[in-house]
CSV table of C-alpha atoms in Angstrom, one decimal:
chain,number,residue,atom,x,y,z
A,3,UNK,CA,0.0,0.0,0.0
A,4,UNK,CA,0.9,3.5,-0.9
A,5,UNK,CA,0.4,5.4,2.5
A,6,UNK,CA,3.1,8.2,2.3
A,7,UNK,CA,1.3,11.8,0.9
A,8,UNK,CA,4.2,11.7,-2.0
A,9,UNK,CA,3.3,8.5,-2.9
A,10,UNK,CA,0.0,9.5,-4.3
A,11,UNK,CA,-0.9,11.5,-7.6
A,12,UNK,CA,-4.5,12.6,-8.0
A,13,UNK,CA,-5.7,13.9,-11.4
A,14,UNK,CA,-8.7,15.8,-12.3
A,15,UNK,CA,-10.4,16.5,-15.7
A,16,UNK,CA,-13.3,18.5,-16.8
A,17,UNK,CA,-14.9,19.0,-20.2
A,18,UNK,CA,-15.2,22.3,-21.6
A,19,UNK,CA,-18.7,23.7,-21.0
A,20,UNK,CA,-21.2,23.1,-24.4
A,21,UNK,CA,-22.0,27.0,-24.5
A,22,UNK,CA,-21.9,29.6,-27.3
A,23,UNK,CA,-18.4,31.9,-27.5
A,24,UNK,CA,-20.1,34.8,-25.2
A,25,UNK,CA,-20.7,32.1,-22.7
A,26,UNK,CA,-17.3,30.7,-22.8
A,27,UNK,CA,-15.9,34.7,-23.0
A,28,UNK,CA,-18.4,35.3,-19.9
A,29,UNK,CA,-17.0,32.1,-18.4
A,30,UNK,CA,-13.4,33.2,-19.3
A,31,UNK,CA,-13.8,36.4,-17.1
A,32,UNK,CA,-15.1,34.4,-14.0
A,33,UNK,CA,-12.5,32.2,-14.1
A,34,UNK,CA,-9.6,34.4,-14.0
A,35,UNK,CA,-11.2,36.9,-11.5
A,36,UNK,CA,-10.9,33.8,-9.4
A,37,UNK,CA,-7.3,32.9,-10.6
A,38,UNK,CA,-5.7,35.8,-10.2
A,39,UNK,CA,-5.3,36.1,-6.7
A,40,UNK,CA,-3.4,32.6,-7.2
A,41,UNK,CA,-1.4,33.4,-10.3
A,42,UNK,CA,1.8,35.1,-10.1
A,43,UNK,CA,2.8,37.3,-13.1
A,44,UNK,CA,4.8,34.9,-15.6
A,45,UNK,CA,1.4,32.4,-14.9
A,46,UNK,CA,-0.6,35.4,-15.8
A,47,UNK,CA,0.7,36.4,-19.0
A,48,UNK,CA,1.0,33.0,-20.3
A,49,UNK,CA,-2.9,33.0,-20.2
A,50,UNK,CA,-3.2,36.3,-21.4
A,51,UNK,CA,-1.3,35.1,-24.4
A,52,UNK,CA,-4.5,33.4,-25.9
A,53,UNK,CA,-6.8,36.3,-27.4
A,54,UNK,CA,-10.9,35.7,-25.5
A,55,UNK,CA,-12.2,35.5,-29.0
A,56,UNK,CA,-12.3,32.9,-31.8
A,57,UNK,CA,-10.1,29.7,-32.1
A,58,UNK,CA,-7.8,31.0,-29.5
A,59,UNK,CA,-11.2,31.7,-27.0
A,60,UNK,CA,-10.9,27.9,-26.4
A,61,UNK,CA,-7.2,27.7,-25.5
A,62,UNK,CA,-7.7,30.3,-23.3
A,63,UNK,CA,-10.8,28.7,-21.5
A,64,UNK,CA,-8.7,25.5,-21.2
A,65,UNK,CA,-6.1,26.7,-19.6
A,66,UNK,CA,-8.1,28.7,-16.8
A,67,UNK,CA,-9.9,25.7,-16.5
A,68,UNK,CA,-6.7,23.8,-15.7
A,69,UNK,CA,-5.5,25.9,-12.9
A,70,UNK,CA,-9.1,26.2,-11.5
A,71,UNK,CA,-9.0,21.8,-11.2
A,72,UNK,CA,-5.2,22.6,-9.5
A,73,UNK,CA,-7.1,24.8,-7.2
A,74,UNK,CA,-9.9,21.8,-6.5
A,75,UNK,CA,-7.3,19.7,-6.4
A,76,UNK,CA,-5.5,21.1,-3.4
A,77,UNK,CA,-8.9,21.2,-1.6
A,78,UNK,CA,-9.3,17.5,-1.9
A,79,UNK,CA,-5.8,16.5,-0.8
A,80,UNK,CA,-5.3,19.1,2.2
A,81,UNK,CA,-8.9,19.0,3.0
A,82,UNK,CA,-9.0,22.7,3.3
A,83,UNK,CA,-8.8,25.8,1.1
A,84,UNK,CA,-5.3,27.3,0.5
A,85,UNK,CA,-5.4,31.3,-0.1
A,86,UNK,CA,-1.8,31.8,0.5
A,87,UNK,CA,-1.0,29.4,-2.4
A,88,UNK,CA,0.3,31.0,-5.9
A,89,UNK,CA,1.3,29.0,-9.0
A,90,UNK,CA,4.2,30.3,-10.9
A,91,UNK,CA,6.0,29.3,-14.1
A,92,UNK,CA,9.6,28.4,-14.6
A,93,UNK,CA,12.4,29.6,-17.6
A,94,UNK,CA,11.0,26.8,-19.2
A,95,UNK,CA,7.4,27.5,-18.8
A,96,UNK,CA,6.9,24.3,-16.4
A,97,UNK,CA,4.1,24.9,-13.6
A,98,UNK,CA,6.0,25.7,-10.3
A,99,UNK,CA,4.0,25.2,-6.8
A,100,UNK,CA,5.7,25.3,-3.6
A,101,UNK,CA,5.1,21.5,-1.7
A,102,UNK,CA,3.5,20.3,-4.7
A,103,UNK,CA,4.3,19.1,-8.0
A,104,UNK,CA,2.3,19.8,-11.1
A,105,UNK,CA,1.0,18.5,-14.6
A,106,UNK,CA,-1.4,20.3,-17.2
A,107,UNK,CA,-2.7,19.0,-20.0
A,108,UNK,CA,-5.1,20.1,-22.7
A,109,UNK,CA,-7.0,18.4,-25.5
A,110,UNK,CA,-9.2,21.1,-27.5
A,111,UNK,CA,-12.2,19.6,-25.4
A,112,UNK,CA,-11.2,19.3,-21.9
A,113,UNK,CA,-8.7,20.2,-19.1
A,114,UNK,CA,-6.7,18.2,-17.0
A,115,UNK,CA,-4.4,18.7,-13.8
A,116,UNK,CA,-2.1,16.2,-12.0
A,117,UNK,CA,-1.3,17.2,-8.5
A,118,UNK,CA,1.9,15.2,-5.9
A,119,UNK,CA,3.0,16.5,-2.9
A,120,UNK,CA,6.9,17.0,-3.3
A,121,UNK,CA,8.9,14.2,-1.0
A,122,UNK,CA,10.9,15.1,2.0
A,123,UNK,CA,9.9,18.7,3.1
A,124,UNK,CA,7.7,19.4,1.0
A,125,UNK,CA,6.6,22.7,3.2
A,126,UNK,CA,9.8,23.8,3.7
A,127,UNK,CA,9.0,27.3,1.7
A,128,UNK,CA,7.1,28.1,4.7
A,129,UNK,CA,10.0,28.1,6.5
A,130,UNK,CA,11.6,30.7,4.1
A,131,UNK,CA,14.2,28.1,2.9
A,132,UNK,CA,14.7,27.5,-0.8
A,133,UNK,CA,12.9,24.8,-2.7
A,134,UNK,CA,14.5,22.9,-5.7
A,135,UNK,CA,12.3,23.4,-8.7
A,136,UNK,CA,12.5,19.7,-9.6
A,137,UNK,CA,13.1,16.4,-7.9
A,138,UNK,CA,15.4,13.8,-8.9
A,139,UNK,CA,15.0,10.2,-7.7
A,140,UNK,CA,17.7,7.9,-6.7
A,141,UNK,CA,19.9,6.5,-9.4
A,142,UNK,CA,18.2,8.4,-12.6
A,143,UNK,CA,20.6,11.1,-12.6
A,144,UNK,CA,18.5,14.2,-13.8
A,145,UNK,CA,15.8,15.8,-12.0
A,146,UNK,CA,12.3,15.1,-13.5
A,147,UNK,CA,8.4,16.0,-13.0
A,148,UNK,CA,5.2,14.9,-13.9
A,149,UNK,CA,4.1,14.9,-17.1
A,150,UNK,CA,0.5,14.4,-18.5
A,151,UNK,CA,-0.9,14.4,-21.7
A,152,UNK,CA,-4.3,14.1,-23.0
A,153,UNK,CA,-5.8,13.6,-26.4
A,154,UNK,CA,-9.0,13.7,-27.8
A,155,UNK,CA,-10.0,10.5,-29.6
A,156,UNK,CA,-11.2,12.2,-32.2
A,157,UNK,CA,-8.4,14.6,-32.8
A,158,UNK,CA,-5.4,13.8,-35.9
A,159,UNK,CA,-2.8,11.1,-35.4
A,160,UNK,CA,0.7,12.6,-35.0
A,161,UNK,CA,3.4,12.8,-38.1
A,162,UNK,CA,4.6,9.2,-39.2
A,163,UNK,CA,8.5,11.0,-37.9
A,164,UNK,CA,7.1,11.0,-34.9
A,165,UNK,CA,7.7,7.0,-34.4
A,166,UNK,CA,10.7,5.0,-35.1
A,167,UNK,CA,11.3,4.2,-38.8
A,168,UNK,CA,8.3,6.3,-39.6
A,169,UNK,CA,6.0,4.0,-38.4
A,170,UNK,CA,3.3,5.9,-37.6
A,171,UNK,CA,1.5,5.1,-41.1
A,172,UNK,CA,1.4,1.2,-39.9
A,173,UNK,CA,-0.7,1.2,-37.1
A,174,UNK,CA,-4.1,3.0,-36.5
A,175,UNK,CA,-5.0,6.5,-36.1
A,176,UNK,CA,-6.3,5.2,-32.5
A,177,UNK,CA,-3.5,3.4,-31.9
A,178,UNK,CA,-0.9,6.6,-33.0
A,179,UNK,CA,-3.0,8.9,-30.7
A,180,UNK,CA,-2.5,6.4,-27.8
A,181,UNK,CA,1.6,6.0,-28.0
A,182,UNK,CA,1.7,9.7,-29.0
A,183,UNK,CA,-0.2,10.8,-25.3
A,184,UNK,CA,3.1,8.6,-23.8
A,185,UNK,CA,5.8,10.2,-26.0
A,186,UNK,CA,4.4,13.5,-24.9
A,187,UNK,CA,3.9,13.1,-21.2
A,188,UNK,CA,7.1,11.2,-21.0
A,189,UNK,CA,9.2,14.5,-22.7
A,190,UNK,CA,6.9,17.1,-20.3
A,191,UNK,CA,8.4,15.1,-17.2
A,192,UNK,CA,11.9,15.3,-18.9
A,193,UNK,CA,11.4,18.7,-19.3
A,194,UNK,CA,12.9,18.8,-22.8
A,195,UNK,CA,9.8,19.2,-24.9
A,196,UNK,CA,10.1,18.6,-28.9
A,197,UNK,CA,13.7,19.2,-28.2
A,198,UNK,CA,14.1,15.5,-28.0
A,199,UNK,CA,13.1,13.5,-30.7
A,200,UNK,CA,9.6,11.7,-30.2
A,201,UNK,CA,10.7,9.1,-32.4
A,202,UNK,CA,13.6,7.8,-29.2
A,203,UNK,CA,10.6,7.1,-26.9
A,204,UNK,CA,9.8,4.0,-27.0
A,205,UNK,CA,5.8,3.9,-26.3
A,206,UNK,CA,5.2,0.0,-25.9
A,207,UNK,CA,3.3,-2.3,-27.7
A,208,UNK,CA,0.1,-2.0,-28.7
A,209,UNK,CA,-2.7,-1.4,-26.4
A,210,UNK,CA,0.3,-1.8,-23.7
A,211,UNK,CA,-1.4,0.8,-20.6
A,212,UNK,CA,1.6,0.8,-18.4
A,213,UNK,CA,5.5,0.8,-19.2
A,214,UNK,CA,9.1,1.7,-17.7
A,215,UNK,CA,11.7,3.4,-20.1
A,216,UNK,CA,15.4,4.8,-19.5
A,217,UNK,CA,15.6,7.7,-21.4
A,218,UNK,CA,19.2,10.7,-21.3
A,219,UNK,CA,20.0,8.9,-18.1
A,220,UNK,CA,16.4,9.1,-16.5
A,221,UNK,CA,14.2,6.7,-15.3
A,222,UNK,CA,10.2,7.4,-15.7
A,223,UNK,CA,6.9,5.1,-15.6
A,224,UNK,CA,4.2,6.0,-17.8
A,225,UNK,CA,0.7,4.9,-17.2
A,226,UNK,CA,-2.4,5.3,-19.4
A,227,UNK,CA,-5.6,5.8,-17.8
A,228,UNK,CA,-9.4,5.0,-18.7
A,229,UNK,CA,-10.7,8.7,-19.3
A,230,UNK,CA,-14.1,9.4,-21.3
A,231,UNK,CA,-13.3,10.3,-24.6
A,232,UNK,CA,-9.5,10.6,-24.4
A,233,UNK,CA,-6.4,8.8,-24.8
A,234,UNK,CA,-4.7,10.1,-21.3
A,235,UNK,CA,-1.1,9.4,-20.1
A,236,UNK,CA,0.5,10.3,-17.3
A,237,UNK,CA,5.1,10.3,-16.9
A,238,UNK,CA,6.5,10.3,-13.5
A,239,UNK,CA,10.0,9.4,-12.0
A,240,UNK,CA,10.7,5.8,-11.8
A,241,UNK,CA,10.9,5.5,-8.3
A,242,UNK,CA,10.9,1.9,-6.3
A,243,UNK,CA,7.3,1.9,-5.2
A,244,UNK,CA,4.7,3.2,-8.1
A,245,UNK,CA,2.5,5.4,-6.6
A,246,UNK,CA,-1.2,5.5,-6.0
A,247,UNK,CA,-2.9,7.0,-9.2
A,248,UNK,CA,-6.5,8.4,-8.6
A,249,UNK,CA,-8.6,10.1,-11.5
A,250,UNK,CA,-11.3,12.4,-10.8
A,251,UNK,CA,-13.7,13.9,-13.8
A,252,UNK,CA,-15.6,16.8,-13.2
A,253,UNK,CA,-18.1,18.9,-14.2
A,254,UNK,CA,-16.3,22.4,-14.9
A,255,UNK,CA,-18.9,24.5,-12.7
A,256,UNK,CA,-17.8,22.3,-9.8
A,257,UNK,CA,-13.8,22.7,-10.5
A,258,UNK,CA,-14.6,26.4,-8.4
């Protein structure tokens, strides 16, 4: 049994409210009233990047939406509301919360959030000492995070590059959607982003919902979860023990 607070990961989704684009604008505006006590100024701006009108209405709406389910989130693991909490973002644009360790994820129809408490002090910032930004687990030799990724079953399969030997035409737009939600979450906990190759992540074989791969050094399990709708996959560092995955979907008015 997992018992230890670090040992667990709790993710919550929600599904994009079915409502015309003044709704979702209306909805936009509630939201980030909300946020922004919460959001310190590099979190801010990244949101404020997506215009509240047409295609990018929907990113922005996401996104808000993300960070409102990080918010839930803390209520359901500390079983109280935290005001003094405030999300940042790192060089990298990586979510940064003190104690905690975070994953977003977005699929054009619904938001998702992964939420760990950090190992070994994890409220040491409210002690005024420093917190590394990242973890790094025995033996793996880089620091990592989580990393989730969600896609739409509907949505287009990745490039054929994106799989070794330009595979990707072999298989089944289902199937190409499913190994590319592991490739993804596995570089977001490496932190490299497309700056690695996709095509050196080996994503199992097919149907496979759970793997292990050694990657620049690094450890990191990967772990695909039943989610309505979605292919979702969730990258963490390969420690000893695998923690104790919970998934939570929501209904968006009840993520505030």
């Amino acid at each position: 049994m997992c018992n230890a607070p670090e040992k667990k990961i709790l993710i919550l989704g929600a599904a994009l409210p079915d409502v015309s684009e003044a709704g979702l604008r209306a909805l936009c505006r509630i939201w980030e009233a909300t946020l922004i006590p919460r959001l310190a100024p590099e979190q801010l701006r990244h949101l404020r990047r997506f215009a509240p009108e047409g295609a990018a209405l929907s990113a922005r709406a996401s996104r808000l939406l993300a960070r409102l389910l990080l918010l839930r989130g803390l209520q359901i693991l500390d079983g109280a509301s935290r005001p003094d909490i405030r999300l940042d973002r790192d060089a990298l644009g990586r979510p940064l919360l003190p104690g905690w360790r975070v994953g977003f994820s977005h699929s054009g129809q619904a938001a998702f959030c992964a939420l760990r408490r950090r190992r070994d002090g994890a409220h040491e910032w409210k002690k005024g000492k420093p917190e590394p930004a990242y973890e790094s687990y025995p033996g793996s030799g880089r620091e990592t995070d989580l990393g989730l990724d969600a896609e739409a079953l509907g949505n287009p399969p990745p490039a054929a590059r994106a799989f070794a030997g330009g595979a990707g035409p072999s298989i089944t737009a289902r199937e190409a959607l499913r190994r590319w939600t592991i490739k993804e979450a596995a570089l977001k906990a490496l932190g490299t982003g497309l700056t690695l190759d996709p095509a050196l992540i080996h994503s199992g074989l097919d149907g496979r919902r759970t793997g292990l791969l050694r990657i620049q050094g690094q450890n990191l399990r990967w772990r695909v979860l039943a989610c309505p709708g979605h292919w979702l996959c969730l990258a963490y560092g390969g420690a000893e023990t695998p923690p104790a995955i919970s998934l939570r979907w929501l209904h968006a008015a009840r993520a505030i």
